[in-house]
Coordinates of C-alpha atoms in Angstrom, one line a residue:
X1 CA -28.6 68.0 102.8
X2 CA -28.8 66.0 105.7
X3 CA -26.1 64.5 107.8
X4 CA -26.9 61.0 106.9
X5 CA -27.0 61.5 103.1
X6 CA -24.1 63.4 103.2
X7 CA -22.4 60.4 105.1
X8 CA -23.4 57.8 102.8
X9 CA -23.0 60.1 99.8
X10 CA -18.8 60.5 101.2
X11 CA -18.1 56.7 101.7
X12 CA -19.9 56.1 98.1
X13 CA -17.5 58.7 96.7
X14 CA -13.9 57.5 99.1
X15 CA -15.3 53.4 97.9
X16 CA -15.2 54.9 94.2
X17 CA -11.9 57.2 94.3
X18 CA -9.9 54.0 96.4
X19 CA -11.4 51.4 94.0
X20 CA -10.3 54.0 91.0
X21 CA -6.9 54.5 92.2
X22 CA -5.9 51.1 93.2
X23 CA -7.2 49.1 90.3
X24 CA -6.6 51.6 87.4
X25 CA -4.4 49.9 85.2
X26 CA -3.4 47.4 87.7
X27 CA -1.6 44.7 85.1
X28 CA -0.4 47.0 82.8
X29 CA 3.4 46.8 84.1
X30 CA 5.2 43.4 84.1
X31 CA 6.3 41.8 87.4
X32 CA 8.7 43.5 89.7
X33 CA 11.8 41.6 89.5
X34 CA 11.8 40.2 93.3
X35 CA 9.5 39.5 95.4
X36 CA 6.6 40.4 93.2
X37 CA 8.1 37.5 90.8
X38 CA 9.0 35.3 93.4
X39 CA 5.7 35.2 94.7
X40 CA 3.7 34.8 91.4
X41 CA 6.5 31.8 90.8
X42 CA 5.6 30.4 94.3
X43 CA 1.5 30.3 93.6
X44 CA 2.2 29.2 90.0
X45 CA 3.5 26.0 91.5
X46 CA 1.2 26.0 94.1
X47 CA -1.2 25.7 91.0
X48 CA 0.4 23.6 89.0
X49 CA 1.5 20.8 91.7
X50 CA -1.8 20.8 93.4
X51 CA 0.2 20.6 96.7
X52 CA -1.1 23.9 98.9
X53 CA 0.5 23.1 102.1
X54 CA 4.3 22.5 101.0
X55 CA 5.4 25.9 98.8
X56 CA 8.2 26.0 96.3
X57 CA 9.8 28.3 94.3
X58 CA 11.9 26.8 91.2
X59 CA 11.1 23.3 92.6
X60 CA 13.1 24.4 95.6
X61 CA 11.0 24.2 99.1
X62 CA 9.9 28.2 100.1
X63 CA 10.2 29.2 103.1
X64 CA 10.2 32.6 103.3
X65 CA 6.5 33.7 103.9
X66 CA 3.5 32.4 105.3
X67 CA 0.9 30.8 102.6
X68 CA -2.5 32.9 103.4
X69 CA -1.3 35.4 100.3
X70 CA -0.6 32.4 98.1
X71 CA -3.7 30.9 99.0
X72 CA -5.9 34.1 98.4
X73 CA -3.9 34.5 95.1
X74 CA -4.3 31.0 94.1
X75 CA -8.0 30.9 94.6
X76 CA -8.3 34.1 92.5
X77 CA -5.7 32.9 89.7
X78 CA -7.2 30.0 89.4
X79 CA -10.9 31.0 88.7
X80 CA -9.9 33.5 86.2
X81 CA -6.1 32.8 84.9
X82 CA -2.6 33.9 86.3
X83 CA -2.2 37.7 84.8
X84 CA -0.3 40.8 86.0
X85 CA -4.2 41.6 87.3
X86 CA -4.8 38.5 88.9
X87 CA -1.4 38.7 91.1
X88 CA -1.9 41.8 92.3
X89 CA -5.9 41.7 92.8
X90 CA -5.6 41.1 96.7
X91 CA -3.3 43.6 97.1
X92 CA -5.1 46.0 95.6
X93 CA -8.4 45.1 97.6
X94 CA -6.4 45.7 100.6
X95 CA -5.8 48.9 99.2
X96 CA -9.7 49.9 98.8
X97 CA -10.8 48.2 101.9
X98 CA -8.0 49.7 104.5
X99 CA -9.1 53.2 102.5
X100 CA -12.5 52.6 103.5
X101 CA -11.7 51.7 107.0
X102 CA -9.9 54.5 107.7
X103 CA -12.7 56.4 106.4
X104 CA -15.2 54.3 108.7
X105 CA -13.0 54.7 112.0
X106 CA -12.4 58.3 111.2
X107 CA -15.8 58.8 111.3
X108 CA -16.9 57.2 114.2
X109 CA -13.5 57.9 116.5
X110 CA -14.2 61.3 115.1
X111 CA -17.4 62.5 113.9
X112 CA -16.0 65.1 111.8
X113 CA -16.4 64.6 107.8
X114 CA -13.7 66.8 107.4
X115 CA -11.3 64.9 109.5
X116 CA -12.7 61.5 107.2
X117 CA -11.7 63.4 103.8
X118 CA -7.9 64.5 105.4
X119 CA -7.3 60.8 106.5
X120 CA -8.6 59.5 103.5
X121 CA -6.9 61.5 101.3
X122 CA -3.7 62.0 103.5
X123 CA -3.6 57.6 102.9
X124 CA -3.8 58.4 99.3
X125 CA -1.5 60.6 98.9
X126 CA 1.3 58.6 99.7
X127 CA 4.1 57.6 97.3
X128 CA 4.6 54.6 99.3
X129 CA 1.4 52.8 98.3
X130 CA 3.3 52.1 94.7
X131 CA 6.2 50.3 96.8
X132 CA 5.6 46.7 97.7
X133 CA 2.4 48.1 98.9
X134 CA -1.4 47.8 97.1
X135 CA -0.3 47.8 93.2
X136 CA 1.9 44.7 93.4
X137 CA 1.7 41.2 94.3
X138 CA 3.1 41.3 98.0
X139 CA 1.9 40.7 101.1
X140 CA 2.5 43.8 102.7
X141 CA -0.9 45.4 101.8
X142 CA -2.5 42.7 103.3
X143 CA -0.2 42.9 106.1
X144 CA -1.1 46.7 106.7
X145 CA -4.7 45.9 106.1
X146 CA -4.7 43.4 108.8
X147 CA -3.1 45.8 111.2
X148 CA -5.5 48.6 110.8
X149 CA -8.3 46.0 111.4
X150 CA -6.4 44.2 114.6
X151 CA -6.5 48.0 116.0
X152 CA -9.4 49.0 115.0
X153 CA -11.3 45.7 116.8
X154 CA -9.0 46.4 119.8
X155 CA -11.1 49.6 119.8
X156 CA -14.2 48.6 119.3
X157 CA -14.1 45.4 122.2
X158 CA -13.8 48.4 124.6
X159 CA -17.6 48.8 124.3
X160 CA -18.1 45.0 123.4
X161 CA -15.2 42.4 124.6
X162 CA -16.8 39.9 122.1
X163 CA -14.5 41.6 119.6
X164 CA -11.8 40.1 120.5
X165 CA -12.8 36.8 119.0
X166 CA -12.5 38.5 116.0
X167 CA -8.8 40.2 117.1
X168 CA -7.6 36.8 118.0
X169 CA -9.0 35.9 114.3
X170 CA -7.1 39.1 112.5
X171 CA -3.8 38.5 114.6
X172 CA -3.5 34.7 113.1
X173 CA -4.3 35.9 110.1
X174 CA -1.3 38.1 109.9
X175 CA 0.6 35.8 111.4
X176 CA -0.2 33.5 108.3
X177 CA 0.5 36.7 106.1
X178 CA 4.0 37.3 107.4
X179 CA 5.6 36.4 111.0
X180 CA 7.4 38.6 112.5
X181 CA 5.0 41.5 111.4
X182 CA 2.1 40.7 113.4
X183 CA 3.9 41.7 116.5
X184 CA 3.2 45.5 115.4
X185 CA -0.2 45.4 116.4
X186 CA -0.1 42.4 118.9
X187 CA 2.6 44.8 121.1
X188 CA 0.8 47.9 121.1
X189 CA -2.4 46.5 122.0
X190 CA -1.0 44.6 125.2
X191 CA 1.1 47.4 126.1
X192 CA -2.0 49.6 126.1
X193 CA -4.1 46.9 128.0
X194 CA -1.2 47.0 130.6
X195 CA -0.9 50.9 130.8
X196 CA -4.7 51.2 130.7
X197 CA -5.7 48.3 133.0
X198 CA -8.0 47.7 130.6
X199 CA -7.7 43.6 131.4
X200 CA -10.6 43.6 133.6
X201 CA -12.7 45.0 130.7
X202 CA -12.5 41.4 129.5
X203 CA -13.8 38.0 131.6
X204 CA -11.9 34.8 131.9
X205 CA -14.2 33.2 129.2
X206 CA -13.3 36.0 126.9
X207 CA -9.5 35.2 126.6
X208 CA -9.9 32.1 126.7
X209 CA -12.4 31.7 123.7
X210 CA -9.4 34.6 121.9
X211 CA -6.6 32.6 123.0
X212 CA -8.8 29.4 121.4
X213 CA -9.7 31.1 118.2
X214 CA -6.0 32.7 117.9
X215 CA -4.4 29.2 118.0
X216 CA -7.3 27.8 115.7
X217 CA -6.4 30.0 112.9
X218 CA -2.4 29.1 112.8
X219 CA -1.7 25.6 114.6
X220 CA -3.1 23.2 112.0
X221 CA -0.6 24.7 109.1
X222 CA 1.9 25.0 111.8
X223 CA 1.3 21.6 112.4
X224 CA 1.4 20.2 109.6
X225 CA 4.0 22.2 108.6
X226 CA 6.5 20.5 111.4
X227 CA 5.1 17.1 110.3
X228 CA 5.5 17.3 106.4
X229 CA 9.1 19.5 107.1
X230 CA 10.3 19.2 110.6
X231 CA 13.4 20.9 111.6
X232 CA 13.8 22.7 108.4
X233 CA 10.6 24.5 109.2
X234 CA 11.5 25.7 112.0
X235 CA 15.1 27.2 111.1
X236 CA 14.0 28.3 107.7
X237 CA 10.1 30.0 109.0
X238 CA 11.6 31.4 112.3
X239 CA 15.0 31.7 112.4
X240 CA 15.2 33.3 109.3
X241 CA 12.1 35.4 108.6
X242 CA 12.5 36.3 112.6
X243 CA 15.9 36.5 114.8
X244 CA 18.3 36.8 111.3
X245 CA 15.9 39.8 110.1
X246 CA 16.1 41.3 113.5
X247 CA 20.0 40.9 113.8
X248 CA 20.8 40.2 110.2
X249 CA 21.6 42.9 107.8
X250 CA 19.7 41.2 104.9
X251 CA 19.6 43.7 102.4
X252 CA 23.5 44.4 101.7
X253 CA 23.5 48.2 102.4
X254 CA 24.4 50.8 105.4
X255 CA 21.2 52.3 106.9
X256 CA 22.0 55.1 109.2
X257 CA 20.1 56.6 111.7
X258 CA 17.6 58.8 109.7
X259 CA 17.5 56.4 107.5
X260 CA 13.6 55.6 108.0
X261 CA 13.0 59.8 108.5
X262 CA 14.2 60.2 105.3
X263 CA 12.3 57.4 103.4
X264 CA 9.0 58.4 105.4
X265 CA 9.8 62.2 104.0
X266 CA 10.0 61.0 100.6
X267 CA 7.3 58.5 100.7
X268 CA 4.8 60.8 102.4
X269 CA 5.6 64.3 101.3
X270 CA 4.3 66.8 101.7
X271 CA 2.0 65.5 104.4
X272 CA 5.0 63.8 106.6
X273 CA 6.2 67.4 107.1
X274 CA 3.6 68.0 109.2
X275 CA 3.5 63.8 111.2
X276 CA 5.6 65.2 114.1
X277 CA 3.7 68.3 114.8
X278 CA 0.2 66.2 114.3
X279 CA 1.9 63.8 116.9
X280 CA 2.5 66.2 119.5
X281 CA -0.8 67.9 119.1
X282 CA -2.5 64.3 119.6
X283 CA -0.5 63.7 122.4
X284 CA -1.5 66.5 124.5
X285 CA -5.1 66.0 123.3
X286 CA -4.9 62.5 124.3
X287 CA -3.1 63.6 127.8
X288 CA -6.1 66.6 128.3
X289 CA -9.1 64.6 127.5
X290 CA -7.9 61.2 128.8
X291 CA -8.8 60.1 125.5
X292 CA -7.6 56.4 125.6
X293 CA -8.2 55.8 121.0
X294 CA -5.5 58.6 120.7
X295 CA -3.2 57.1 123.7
X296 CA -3.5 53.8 121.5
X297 CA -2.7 55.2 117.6
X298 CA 0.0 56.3 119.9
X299 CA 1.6 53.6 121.2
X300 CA 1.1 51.9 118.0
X301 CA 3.2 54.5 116.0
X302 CA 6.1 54.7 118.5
X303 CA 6.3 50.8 119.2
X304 CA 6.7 49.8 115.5
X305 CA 8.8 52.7 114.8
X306 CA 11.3 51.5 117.5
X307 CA 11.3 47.6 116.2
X308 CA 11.7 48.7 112.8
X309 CA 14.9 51.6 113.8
X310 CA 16.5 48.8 115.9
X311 CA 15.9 46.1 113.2
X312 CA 19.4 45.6 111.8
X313 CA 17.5 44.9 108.2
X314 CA 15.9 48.3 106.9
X315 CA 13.9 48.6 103.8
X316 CA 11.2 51.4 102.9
X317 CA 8.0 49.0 102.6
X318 CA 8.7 48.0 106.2
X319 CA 6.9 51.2 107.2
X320 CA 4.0 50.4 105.5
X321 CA 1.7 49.5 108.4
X322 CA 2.6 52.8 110.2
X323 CA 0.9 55.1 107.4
X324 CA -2.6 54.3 107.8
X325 CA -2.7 55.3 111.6
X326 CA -0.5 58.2 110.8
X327 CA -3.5 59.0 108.3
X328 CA -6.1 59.0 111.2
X329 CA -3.6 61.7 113.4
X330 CA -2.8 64.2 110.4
X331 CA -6.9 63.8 109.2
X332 CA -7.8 64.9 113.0
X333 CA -5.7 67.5 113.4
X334 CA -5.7 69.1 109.8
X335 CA -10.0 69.3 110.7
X336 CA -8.9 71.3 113.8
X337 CA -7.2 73.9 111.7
X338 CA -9.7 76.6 110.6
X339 CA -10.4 76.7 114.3
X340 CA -9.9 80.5 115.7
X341 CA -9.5 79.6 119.4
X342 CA -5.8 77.9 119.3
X343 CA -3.4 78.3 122.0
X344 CA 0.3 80.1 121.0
X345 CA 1.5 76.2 121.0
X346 CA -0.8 74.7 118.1
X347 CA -0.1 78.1 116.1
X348 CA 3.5 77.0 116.5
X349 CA 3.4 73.7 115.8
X350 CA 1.4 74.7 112.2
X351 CA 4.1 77.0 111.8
X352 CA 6.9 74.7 112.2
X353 CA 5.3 72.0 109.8
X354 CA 5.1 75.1 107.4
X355 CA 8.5 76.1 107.6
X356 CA 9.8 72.4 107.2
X357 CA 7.5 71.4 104.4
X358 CA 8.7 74.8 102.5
X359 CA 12.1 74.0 103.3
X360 CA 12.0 70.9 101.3
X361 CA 9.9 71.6 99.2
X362 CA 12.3 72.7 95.8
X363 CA 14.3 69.1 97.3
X364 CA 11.7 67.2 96.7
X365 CA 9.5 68.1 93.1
X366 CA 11.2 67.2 90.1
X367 CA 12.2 69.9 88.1
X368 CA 10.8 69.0 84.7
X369 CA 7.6 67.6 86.4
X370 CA 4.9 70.3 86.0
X371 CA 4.2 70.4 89.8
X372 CA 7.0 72.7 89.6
X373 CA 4.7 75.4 88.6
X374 CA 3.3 74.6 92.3
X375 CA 6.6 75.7 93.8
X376 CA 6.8 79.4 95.1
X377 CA 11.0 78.9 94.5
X378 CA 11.1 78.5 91.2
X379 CA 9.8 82.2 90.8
X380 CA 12.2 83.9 92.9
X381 CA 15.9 84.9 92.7
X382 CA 18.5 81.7 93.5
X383 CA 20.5 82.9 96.3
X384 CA 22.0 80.9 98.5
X385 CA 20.0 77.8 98.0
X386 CA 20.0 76.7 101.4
X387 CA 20.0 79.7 103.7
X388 CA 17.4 80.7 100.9
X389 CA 14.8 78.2 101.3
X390 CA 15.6 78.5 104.9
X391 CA 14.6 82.5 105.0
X392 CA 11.5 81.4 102.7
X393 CA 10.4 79.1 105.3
X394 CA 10.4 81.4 108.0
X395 CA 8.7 83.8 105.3
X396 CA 5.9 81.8 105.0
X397 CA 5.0 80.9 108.4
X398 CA 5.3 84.4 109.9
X399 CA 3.2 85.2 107.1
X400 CA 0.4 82.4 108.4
X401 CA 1.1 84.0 112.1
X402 CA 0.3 87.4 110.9
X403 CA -3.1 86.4 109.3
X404 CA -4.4 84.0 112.4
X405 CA -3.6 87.4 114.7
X406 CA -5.7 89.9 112.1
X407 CA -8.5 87.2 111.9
X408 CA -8.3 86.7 115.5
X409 CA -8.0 90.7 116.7
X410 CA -11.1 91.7 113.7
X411 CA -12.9 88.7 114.2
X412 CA -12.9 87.9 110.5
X413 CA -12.7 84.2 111.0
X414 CA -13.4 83.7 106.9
X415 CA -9.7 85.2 106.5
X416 CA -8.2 82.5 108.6
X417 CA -10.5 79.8 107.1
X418 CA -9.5 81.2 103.3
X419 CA -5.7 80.8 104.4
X420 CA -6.6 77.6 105.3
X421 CA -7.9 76.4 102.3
X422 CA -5.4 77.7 100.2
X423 CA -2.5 76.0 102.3
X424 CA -4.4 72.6 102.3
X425 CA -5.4 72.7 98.7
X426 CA -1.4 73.5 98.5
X427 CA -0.5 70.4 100.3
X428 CA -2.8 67.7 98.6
X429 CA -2.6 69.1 95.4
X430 CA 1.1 68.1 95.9
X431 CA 0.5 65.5 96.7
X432 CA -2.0 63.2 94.8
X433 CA -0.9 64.9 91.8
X434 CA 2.3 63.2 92.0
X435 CA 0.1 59.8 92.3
X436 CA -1.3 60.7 89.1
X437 CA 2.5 60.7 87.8
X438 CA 3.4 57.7 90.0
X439 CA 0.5 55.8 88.1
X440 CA 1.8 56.6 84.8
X441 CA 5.4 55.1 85.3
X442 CA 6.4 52.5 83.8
X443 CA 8.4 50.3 87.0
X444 CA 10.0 47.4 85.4
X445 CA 11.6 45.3 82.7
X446 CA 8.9 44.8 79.8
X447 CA 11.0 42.3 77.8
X448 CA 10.8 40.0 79.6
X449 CA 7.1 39.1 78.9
X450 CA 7.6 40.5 75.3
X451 CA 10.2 37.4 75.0
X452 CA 7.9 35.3 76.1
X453 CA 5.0 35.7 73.5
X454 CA 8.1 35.4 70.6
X455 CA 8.8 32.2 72.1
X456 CA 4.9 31.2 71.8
X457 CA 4.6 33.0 68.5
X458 CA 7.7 31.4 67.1
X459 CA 7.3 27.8 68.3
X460 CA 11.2 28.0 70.0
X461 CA 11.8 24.7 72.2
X462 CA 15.1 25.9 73.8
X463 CA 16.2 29.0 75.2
X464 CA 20.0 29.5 76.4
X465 CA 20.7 32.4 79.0
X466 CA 23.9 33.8 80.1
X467 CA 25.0 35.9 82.9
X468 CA 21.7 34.6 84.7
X469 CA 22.1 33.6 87.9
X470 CA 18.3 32.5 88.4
X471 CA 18.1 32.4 91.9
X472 CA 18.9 36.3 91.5
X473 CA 16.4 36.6 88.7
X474 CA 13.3 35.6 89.6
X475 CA 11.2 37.4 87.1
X476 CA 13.3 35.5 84.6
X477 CA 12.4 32.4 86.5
X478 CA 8.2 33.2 86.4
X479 CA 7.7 34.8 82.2
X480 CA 10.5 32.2 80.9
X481 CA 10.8 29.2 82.9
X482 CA 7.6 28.3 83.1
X483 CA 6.6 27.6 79.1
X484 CA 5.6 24.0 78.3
X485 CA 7.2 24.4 74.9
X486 CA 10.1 25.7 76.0
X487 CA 13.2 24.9 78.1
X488 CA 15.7 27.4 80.0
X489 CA 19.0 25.9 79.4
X490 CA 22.4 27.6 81.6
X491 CA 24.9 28.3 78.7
X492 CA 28.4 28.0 80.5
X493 CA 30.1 30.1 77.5
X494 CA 29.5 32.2 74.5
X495 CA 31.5 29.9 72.4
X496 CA 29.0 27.2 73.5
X497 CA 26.3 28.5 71.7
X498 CA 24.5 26.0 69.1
X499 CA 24.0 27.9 65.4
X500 CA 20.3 29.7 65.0
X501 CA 19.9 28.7 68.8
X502 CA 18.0 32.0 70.9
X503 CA 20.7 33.3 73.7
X504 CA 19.0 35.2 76.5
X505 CA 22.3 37.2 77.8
X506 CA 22.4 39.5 80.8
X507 CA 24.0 42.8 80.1
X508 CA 26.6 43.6 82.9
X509 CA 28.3 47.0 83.2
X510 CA 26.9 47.8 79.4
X511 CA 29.1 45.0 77.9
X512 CA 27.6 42.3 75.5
X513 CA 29.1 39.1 75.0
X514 CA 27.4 37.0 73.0
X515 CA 27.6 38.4 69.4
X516 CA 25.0 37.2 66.6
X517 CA 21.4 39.3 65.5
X518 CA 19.6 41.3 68.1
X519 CA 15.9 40.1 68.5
X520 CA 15.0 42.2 71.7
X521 CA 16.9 44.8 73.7
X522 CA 16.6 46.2 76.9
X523 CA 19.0 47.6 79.3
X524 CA 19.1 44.8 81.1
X525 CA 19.1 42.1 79.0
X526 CA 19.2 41.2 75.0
X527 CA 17.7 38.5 73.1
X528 CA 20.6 37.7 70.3
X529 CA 19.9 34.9 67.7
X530 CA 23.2 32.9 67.0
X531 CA 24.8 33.0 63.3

């Protein structure tokens, strides 16, 4: 077949497999209980007030994102309806079309299919894309999506500068997507125009139309923004979403120092096992071949992994722009594999991503999951778990050693190649067959929205909740609070409770208070009809 219809035939087949992944039962779960709820609750109001420019959530001015996802999701919601699907439509589109980008600059950073199939499927692979990612009504899929673009025009202005019109348009963009996370791309690419000297690439008339087009993209919300809110806008957008993330802990927990190692290891297994190898390889490809894209995935990757380590607020889905470029560096160097002429160096670097990614392997695979059968530990003696896995490890990548050297001394490269396979089909098998689990799960409280249609059903024009502190409970806030026919009203004690009135109560450390008949029951919460 030739080249050309095998090209077209693979981005046909990665549009298809990202558009089947990320929009496969995309509203079957309700809304996750924070910021997934809290901004459905934001748009809804959006919607309903008519006012675009000043957000709210519960009536309340918002002020903790940016309005380009609430617009997007507002213009889709309101065509076609506010649903699970609707909220989390643009999310998932920035799941399909970062897929296909990486496939697209793959390709032509590349020009290995192989290396477009690893990347692709290395994206896909990831745990993390269920996490405030693609399949939920955040902004951080946008967020990464706009990344990968900002970089990948950076790259391709090096041949035409005109491009940067369009970078300048990307980096307002994610500036109107979230604030402080459009310095990930922003900083790498000026500290790679610096380190480069790539500046002169570019004429006066060219920043000056980017600087233009930048500005035109953000100042006339920002502007109207300080005119409509003043002051507040500026302590609430910037001091909050900016200097208190950086030297705020916001999220009430101790993060240590690997915390962010171990989150990408679980996130990204088993391919992550193999991210620091992949980066070293790159690095001394980069340093040998002068090769200026691998310099800048580079730069990227270490830049936004030292802002996110010295942020004092840590949460996993802040890694989420990094995965896509890490992607592009395991896709390259997993296509360099079934290569016979490696140096001692690369061998050992395979090696130790083997050993580490055996290591943890029995760690990380549940064991009632039936990807255990894909687990060489499970059929061995249990001795010494750890110094066990440990010798296993080593096992294992002496064992690839031994077959590069026979396929290398007998020149039987289809040995080498077959080992290859087998290892790889090892690795994603792992991997996107835990995504098939991931997108069975069911990820958050269903009575909610059940609650809901028995209000509807049943005509009920008051419901009283207890133990609910709303600002805490936003997906409370979005299924119940926004009924026409119905009113949330705080009950201040059990004893308050009106006869046949409906009590929504939250259950707290597996205690009930209010006592009457149980209509609905979750672990969270009960529905109770009062006697």
């Amino acid at each position: 077949m030739p080249e050309s219809k095998k090209l077209l035939f693979s981005f046909l087949a990665v549009g298809l497999l990202a558009g089947g992944f990320f929009f496969w039962q995309l509203g079957k779960n309700p809304l996750e209980k924070w910021d997934e709820a809290i901004h459905a609750q934001v748009t809804h109001e959006m919607l309903t007030s008519g006012n675009w420019l000043e957000l709210t959530w519960n009536h309340e001015p918002y002020y903790r994102k940016p309005p380009l996802r609430f617009w997007l999701q507002g213009a889709v919601s309101g065509l076609v309806g506010e649903n699970e699907f609707t909220i989390r439509f643009w999310s998932a589109t920035a799941g399909v079309l970062t897929t296909l980008l990486i496939a697209l600059w793959a390709w032509q950073a590349l020009r290995k299919l192989p290396a477009v199939w690893f990347s692709v499927l290395g994206f896909l692979s990831g745990k993390y894309l269920f996490y405030h990612a693609f399949r939920t009504g955040e902004t951080d899929g946008l967020l990464a999506f706009f990344t990968l673009l900002a970089l990948w025009l950076y790259w391709q202005s090096w041949k035409k500068p005109k491009y940067i019109y369009w970078l300048a348009l990307i980096l307002g963009l994610t500036f109107l997507t979230k604030f402080s996370a459009a310095a990930f791309a922003g900083l790498a690419i000026l500290l790679h125009l610096i380190f480069t000297k790539k500046f002169k690439s570019y004429s006066g008339r060219n920043w000056l139309i980017a600087a233009g087009v930048g500005l035109l993209s953000i100042a006339p919300w920002v502007i109207i923004q300080l005119i409509f809110r003043g002051q507040a806008f500026i302590q609430e957008y910037f001091q909050a979403d900016i200097i208190e993330r950086a030297t705020t802990n916001l999220y009430g927990f101790v993060a240590g120092p690997d915390f962010y190692w171990e989150v990408f290891i679980k996130r990204f297994f088993p391919l992550a096992c193999f991210a620091v190898p992949a980066i070293l390889w790159s690095a001394w490809r980069g340093w040998k071949e002068k090769n200026q894209l691998l310099f800048l995935w580079l730069i990227f990757l270490v830049t936004t992994a030292a802002i996110l380590t010295l942020n004092a607020s840590k949460t996993n889905w802040y890694l989420l722009p990094l995965y896509p470029i890490i992607a592009l560096v395991l896709g390259n160097w997993l296509s360099s594999w079934p290569s016979l002429t490696k140096r001692a160096w690369e061998l050992l670097l395979i090696a130790l991503g083997l050993s580490f990614f055996a290591y943890r392997l029995p760690s990380m695979i549940d064991a009632t999951s039936s990807l255990r059968y894909f687990v060489p530990q499970n059929y061995l003696p249990q001795f010494l778990p750890k110094p066990g896995r440990w010798l296993w490890a080593i096992f294992l990548a002496g064992l690839f050693l031994a077959i590069y050297w026979l396929a290398k001394k007998h020149h039987f490269k289809k040995l080498w190649q077959a080992a290859i396979a087998l290892v790889l089909l090892w690795l994603f098998g792992l991997g996107l067959g835990g995504q098939i689990a991931e997108l069975r799960l069911k990820r958050s409280e269903t009575l909610l929205p059940e609650i809901r249609a028995y209000l509807r059903h049943n005509n009920v024009s008051e419901l009283y909740f207890y133990n609910i502190y709303l600002p805490h409970e936003p997906s409370v806030v979005y299924y119940l609070g926004n009924e026409k026919n119905s009113r949330l009203i705080p009950l201040d004690a059990p004893a308050s409770a009106k006869p046949d009135s409906l009590v929504l109560e939250k259950i707290l450390n597996k205690e009930k208070i209010i006592a009457g008949k149980a209509v609905m029951e979750s672990p969270d919460f009960q529905l109770v009809e009062i006697k």
